[in-house]
Amino acid sequence: MTKLAHRLLPAVFFFAFSAGANAYAAETLNYQLTWTGVKIGTSTLSTAATGSGVEITSKVRSAAWSAPFYKVDDLETSKLDREGKGFALHSYKMKLREGRNDWHRAASVNRKSKRFEFVNLKTFEKSSAKLVEPAWDPVSCLFHLRQLPLAVGREVEVNVLDKGKLNRIKVSVLRRETVQTPAGSFRTIVISPNMDIESEGLFYARGPLTIWLTDDAKKVPVMIEKRINDLFRDGVPAYLQQFTPASVKSNIPRMETIRAVLVGGSY
């Protein structure tokens, strides 16, 4: 159960970090997280002005029914400074409680020394990495992407600094598509970041990631799907059998896919 839990519930909760916000307006995004149509949690993403900067806060909670199996209580905060006509990363802090796992770390940018500095807030171990700009943390990377012009058939790249490393992420812009969510019908542009890199939690679980952004200036993430390759290679555990519809037990791609959909908020 521990191995599965480490790959299932937290995997979808990386959606919370990645849903950035429009740089020029306060925003709250509320999501419902599902697996095979069953609600497994909720996520709230909020963005607020702080003086001349921006603070993005991600909160994730597992559904009550799943607490006996795998309780999730995550909080991540990213702070950005105004720089010219845009923003630049200032600091990042995360506290993830996922089942028996408890990750607590922080990072900050030192532009004077051109270093990105990390600290493990459980062990107080420190490290640093060369700063390559523009650089973003796991919460603010999509914030940055949402400010870029996206053209179908093209790729863009973004630097993500996490766990003491610089990761160069390629993002493919796939197509335009209209999707239905509890928050309404949206015309979207669909992107797929290649985020198969090492991290803590399930943000970088192996498998395709697809994000539907509104096809307008705001680029609001309205739906996100994550397929976790080989999630049930050892079969579906008994405690999940009762929540697995018979119609999807033989559909491996669907069994391995977690979905986050927008259900409301202000944006």
CSV table of C-alpha atoms in Angstrom, one decimal:
chain,number,residue,atom,x,y,z
A,1,MET,CA,0.0,0.0,0.0
A,2,THR,CA,2.8,2.4,0.8
A,3,LYS,CA,4.4,2.1,-2.6
A,4,LEU,CA,1.0,2.6,-4.4
A,5,ALA,CA,0.1,5.5,-2.1
A,6,HIS,CA,3.4,7.2,-2.8
A,7,ARG,CA,2.5,7.1,-6.5
A,8,LEU,CA,-1.2,7.6,-6.6
A,9,LEU,CA,-2.7,10.3,-4.4
A,10,PRO,CA,0.3,12.7,-4.3
A,11,ALA,CA,0.8,12.4,-8.1
A,12,VAL,CA,-2.3,14.3,-8.8
A,13,PHE,CA,-1.5,16.9,-6.1
A,14,PHE,CA,1.4,18.2,-8.2
A,15,PHE,CA,-1.4,19.8,-10.2
A,16,ALA,CA,-1.8,22.2,-7.4
A,17,PHE,CA,1.7,23.5,-7.6
A,18,SER,CA,1.6,23.9,-11.4
A,19,ALA,CA,-1.5,25.9,-11.9
A,20,GLY,CA,-0.1,29.4,-11.9
A,21,ALA,CA,-1.9,32.7,-12.1
A,22,ASN,CA,-2.3,35.7,-14.3
A,23,ALA,CA,0.5,38.1,-13.4
A,24,TYR,CA,-1.7,41.2,-13.1
A,25,ALA,CA,-4.8,40.1,-11.1
A,26,ALA,CA,-5.7,38.3,-8.0
A,27,GLU,CA,-6.9,34.8,-8.7
A,28,THR,CA,-8.4,31.8,-6.9
A,29,LEU,CA,-8.7,28.4,-8.6
A,30,ASN,CA,-10.6,25.5,-7.1
A,31,TYR,CA,-10.1,22.0,-8.4
A,32,GLN,CA,-11.6,18.6,-7.8
A,33,LEU,CA,-9.2,15.7,-8.2
A,34,THR,CA,-10.5,12.3,-9.5
A,35,TRP,CA,-9.3,8.9,-10.3
A,36,THR,CA,-11.5,6.7,-12.5
A,37,GLY,CA,-14.3,9.2,-11.8
A,38,VAL,CA,-13.9,8.9,-8.0
A,39,LYS,CA,-13.2,12.1,-6.0
A,40,ILE,CA,-9.8,11.7,-4.2
A,41,GLY,CA,-9.1,15.2,-3.2
A,42,THR,CA,-9.4,19.0,-3.7
A,43,SER,CA,-6.9,21.7,-4.5
A,44,THR,CA,-7.0,25.5,-4.1
A,45,LEU,CA,-4.6,27.8,-5.9
A,46,SER,CA,-4.5,31.5,-4.9
A,47,THR,CA,-2.5,34.4,-6.2
A,48,ALA,CA,-2.3,37.8,-4.4
A,49,ALA,CA,-0.3,41.0,-4.7
A,50,THR,CA,2.3,41.7,-2.0
A,51,GLY,CA,3.5,45.3,-2.4
A,52,SER,CA,5.2,45.2,-5.8
A,53,GLY,CA,5.4,41.4,-6.0
A,54,VAL,CA,3.1,38.4,-6.1
A,55,GLU,CA,2.6,35.5,-3.8
A,56,ILE,CA,1.2,32.1,-5.0
A,57,THR,CA,-0.2,29.7,-2.5
A,58,SER,CA,-1.1,26.1,-3.2
A,59,LYS,CA,-3.1,24.0,-0.7
A,60,VAL,CA,-4.0,20.3,-1.3
A,61,ARG,CA,-6.2,18.0,0.8
A,62,SER,CA,-7.1,14.4,0.3
A,63,ALA,CA,-10.8,13.4,0.4
A,64,ALA,CA,-12.1,12.2,3.8
A,65,TRP,CA,-12.6,8.6,2.6
A,66,SER,CA,-9.0,8.2,1.7
A,67,ALA,CA,-7.5,9.4,5.0
A,68,PRO,CA,-7.3,5.8,6.5
A,69,PHE,CA,-5.3,4.7,3.4
A,70,TYR,CA,-3.2,7.8,2.5
A,71,LYS,CA,-3.8,11.3,4.0
A,72,VAL,CA,-2.5,14.3,2.1
A,73,ASP,CA,-2.1,17.8,3.5
A,74,ASP,CA,0.2,19.9,1.3
A,75,LEU,CA,1.1,23.6,1.4
A,76,GLU,CA,3.4,25.4,-1.0
A,77,THR,CA,4.2,29.1,-1.4
A,78,SER,CA,6.1,30.9,-4.1
A,79,LYS,CA,7.1,34.6,-3.9
A,80,LEU,CA,7.9,36.7,-7.0
A,81,ASP,CA,9.4,40.1,-7.2
A,82,ARG,CA,8.5,42.7,-9.8
A,83,GLU,CA,11.3,43.0,-12.4
A,84,GLY,CA,10.8,45.4,-15.3
A,85,LYS,CA,7.5,44.6,-17.0
A,86,GLY,CA,7.3,41.1,-15.5
A,87,PHE,CA,8.3,39.1,-12.4
A,88,ALA,CA,11.3,37.1,-11.2
A,89,LEU,CA,11.5,34.4,-8.6
A,90,HIS,CA,12.3,35.5,-5.0
A,91,SER,CA,11.7,32.4,-2.8
A,92,TYR,CA,9.9,29.1,-2.5
A,93,LYS,CA,8.7,27.1,0.5
A,94,MET,CA,7.0,23.7,0.7
A,95,LYS,CA,5.6,21.5,3.4
A,96,LEU,CA,4.2,18.2,2.1
A,97,ARG,CA,2.6,15.6,4.3
A,98,GLU,CA,1.7,12.6,2.1
A,99,GLY,CA,1.0,9.4,4.0
A,100,ARG,CA,4.1,8.6,6.0
A,101,ASN,CA,6.2,11.0,4.0
A,102,ASP,CA,6.9,14.5,5.4
A,103,TRP,CA,8.9,16.9,3.2
A,104,HIS,CA,9.8,20.4,4.4
A,105,ARG,CA,12.2,22.6,2.5
A,106,ALA,CA,12.8,26.1,1.2
A,107,ALA,CA,14.8,27.9,-1.4
A,108,SER,CA,15.7,31.5,-2.3
A,109,VAL,CA,17.4,33.4,-5.0
A,110,ASN,CA,20.6,35.3,-4.3
A,111,ARG,CA,21.1,37.4,-7.4
A,112,LYS,CA,24.2,39.1,-6.0
A,113,SER,CA,26.1,35.8,-6.0
A,114,LYS,CA,24.1,34.3,-8.8
A,115,ARG,CA,23.2,31.3,-6.8
A,116,PHE,CA,20.0,29.4,-5.9
A,117,GLU,CA,20.1,28.5,-2.3
A,118,PHE,CA,18.3,25.5,-0.7
A,119,VAL,CA,17.7,24.3,2.9
A,120,ASN,CA,16.1,21.2,4.2
A,121,LEU,CA,13.9,22.5,7.0
A,122,LYS,CA,13.9,19.1,8.8
A,123,THR,CA,17.6,18.5,8.8
A,124,PHE,CA,18.8,22.1,8.2
A,125,GLU,CA,21.1,20.8,5.5
A,126,LYS,CA,22.0,23.5,3.0
A,127,SER,CA,23.1,23.5,-0.6
A,128,SER,CA,23.2,25.8,-3.6
A,129,ALA,CA,23.2,25.7,-7.4
A,130,LYS,CA,24.2,28.1,-10.1
A,131,LEU,CA,21.4,30.5,-11.0
A,132,VAL,CA,20.4,30.4,-14.7
A,133,GLU,CA,17.7,32.9,-15.4
A,134,PRO,CA,14.8,33.1,-15.9
A,135,ALA,CA,14.4,30.3,-13.3
A,136,TRP,CA,11.2,29.2,-11.5
A,137,ASP,CA,10.2,26.8,-8.7
A,138,PRO,CA,7.6,24.1,-9.0
A,139,VAL,CA,4.7,26.5,-8.1
A,140,SER,CA,5.7,29.4,-10.3
A,141,CYS,CA,6.8,27.5,-13.5
A,142,LEU,CA,3.3,27.5,-15.0
A,143,PHE,CA,2.7,31.0,-13.9
A,144,HIS,CA,5.6,31.9,-16.2
A,145,LEU,CA,4.3,29.7,-19.0
A,146,ARG,CA,0.9,31.4,-18.8
A,147,GLN,CA,2.6,34.7,-19.7
A,148,LEU,CA,4.2,33.4,-22.9
A,149,PRO,CA,2.7,33.3,-26.4
A,150,LEU,CA,1.8,29.7,-27.2
A,151,ALA,CA,1.5,28.5,-30.8
A,152,VAL,CA,0.3,25.1,-31.8
A,153,GLY,CA,3.1,22.9,-33.1
A,154,ARG,CA,5.8,24.8,-31.3
A,155,GLU,CA,7.8,24.1,-28.2
A,156,VAL,CA,8.9,26.4,-25.4
A,157,GLU,CA,11.3,25.8,-22.6
A,158,VAL,CA,11.4,26.7,-18.9
A,159,ASN,CA,14.0,26.3,-16.2
A,160,VAL,CA,12.7,24.7,-13.0
A,161,LEU,CA,14.9,24.7,-9.9
A,162,ASP,CA,14.0,22.0,-7.5
A,163,LYS,CA,15.7,19.7,-5.0
A,164,GLY,CA,19.0,21.5,-5.6
A,165,LYS,CA,19.0,21.0,-9.3
A,166,LEU,CA,18.4,23.0,-12.5
A,167,ASN,CA,16.0,21.2,-14.8
A,168,ARG,CA,15.4,22.4,-18.4
A,169,ILE,CA,11.8,21.5,-19.2
A,170,LYS,CA,10.4,21.3,-22.8
A,171,VAL,CA,6.8,22.1,-23.2
A,172,SER,CA,4.9,21.0,-26.4
A,173,VAL,CA,1.9,23.0,-27.6
A,174,LEU,CA,-0.4,20.3,-29.0
A,175,ARG,CA,-3.7,21.6,-30.2
A,176,ARG,CA,-6.8,23.6,-29.6
A,177,GLU,CA,-9.9,21.9,-28.0
A,178,THR,CA,-13.2,22.8,-26.3
A,179,VAL,CA,-13.7,21.1,-23.0
A,180,GLN,CA,-16.5,20.8,-20.4
A,181,THR,CA,-15.8,21.2,-16.7
A,182,PRO,CA,-18.1,21.8,-13.7
A,183,ALA,CA,-17.0,25.5,-14.0
A,184,GLY,CA,-18.3,25.6,-17.6
A,185,SER,CA,-17.3,25.1,-21.2
A,186,PHE,CA,-14.0,26.5,-22.3
A,187,ARG,CA,-12.1,26.9,-25.5
A,188,THR,CA,-8.5,25.8,-24.7
A,189,ILE,CA,-5.0,25.4,-25.9
A,190,VAL,CA,-3.5,22.1,-24.9
A,191,ILE,CA,0.1,21.8,-23.7
A,192,SER,CA,2.3,18.9,-22.6
A,193,PRO,CA,5.3,19.5,-20.4
A,194,ASN,CA,8.0,16.9,-20.4
A,195,MET,CA,8.6,16.8,-16.6
A,196,ASP,CA,10.2,13.4,-16.1
A,197,ILE,CA,12.8,14.6,-13.6
A,198,GLU,CA,13.7,13.8,-10.0
A,199,SER,CA,11.8,15.5,-7.2
A,200,GLU,CA,10.0,14.8,-4.0
A,201,GLY,CA,6.3,14.1,-3.8
A,202,LEU,CA,4.7,13.0,-7.1
A,203,PHE,CA,5.2,16.2,-9.2
A,204,TYR,CA,7.5,14.3,-11.5
A,205,ALA,CA,5.9,10.9,-11.6
A,206,ARG,CA,6.8,9.1,-14.8
A,207,GLY,CA,4.2,9.4,-17.5
A,208,PRO,CA,2.5,11.9,-19.8
A,209,LEU,CA,1.2,15.2,-18.5
A,210,THR,CA,-1.5,17.2,-20.3
A,211,ILE,CA,-2.8,20.7,-19.4
A,212,TRP,CA,-5.8,22.5,-20.9
A,213,LEU,CA,-5.4,26.3,-20.7
A,214,THR,CA,-8.1,28.8,-21.7
A,215,ASP,CA,-7.4,30.0,-25.2
A,216,ASP,CA,-7.2,33.7,-24.1
A,217,ALA,CA,-4.9,36.1,-22.4
A,218,LYS,CA,-5.4,34.6,-19.0
A,219,LYS,CA,-4.6,31.0,-19.9
A,220,VAL,CA,-6.4,29.6,-16.9
A,221,PRO,CA,-5.6,25.9,-16.3
A,222,VAL,CA,-9.1,24.3,-16.5
A,223,MET,CA,-8.2,20.6,-16.7
A,224,ILE,CA,-5.1,18.6,-16.1
A,225,GLU,CA,-4.4,14.9,-16.7
A,226,LYS,CA,-1.5,12.9,-15.5
A,227,ARG,CA,-0.9,9.3,-16.5
A,228,ILE,CA,1.4,7.4,-14.1
A,229,ASN,CA,3.1,4.7,-16.1
A,230,ASP,CA,3.0,1.2,-14.5
A,231,LEU,CA,0.9,2.5,-11.6
A,232,PHE,CA,-0.9,-0.9,-11.2
A,233,ARG,CA,1.7,-3.2,-12.6
A,234,ASP,CA,1.3,-5.4,-9.6
A,235,GLY,CA,-2.6,-5.3,-9.8
A,236,VAL,CA,-5.1,-3.1,-8.1
A,237,PRO,CA,-4.8,-3.4,-4.2
A,238,ALA,CA,-7.8,-4.9,-2.4
A,239,TYR,CA,-8.6,-1.6,-0.6
A,240,LEU,CA,-9.1,0.1,-3.9
A,241,GLN,CA,-11.1,-2.6,-5.6
A,242,GLN,CA,-14.4,-1.3,-4.2
A,243,PHE,CA,-13.7,2.1,-5.7
A,244,THR,CA,-12.8,0.8,-9.2
A,245,PRO,CA,-15.6,0.7,-11.7
A,246,ALA,CA,-15.8,-2.6,-13.5
A,247,SER,CA,-15.9,-0.8,-16.8
A,248,VAL,CA,-12.4,0.6,-16.4
A,249,LYS,CA,-10.5,-2.3,-14.7
A,250,SER,CA,-9.3,-3.5,-18.1
A,251,ASN,CA,-8.6,0.0,-19.4
A,252,ILE,CA,-5.0,0.4,-18.4
A,253,PRO,CA,-4.5,4.0,-19.7
A,254,ARG,CA,-7.6,5.1,-17.8
A,255,MET,CA,-6.6,3.2,-14.7
A,256,GLU,CA,-3.3,5.0,-14.7
A,257,THR,CA,-4.7,8.5,-15.2
A,258,ILE,CA,-5.5,11.1,-12.6
A,259,ARG,CA,-7.5,14.2,-13.5
A,260,ALA,CA,-7.9,17.6,-12.0
A,261,VAL,CA,-10.8,19.8,-13.2
A,262,LEU,CA,-11.7,23.4,-12.4
A,263,VAL,CA,-14.9,23.6,-10.3
A,264,GLY,CA,-14.9,27.3,-9.4
A,265,GLY,CA,-13.1,30.3,-8.0
A,266,SER,CA,-12.4,33.8,-9.2
A,267,TYR,CA,-10.3,34.3,-12.3
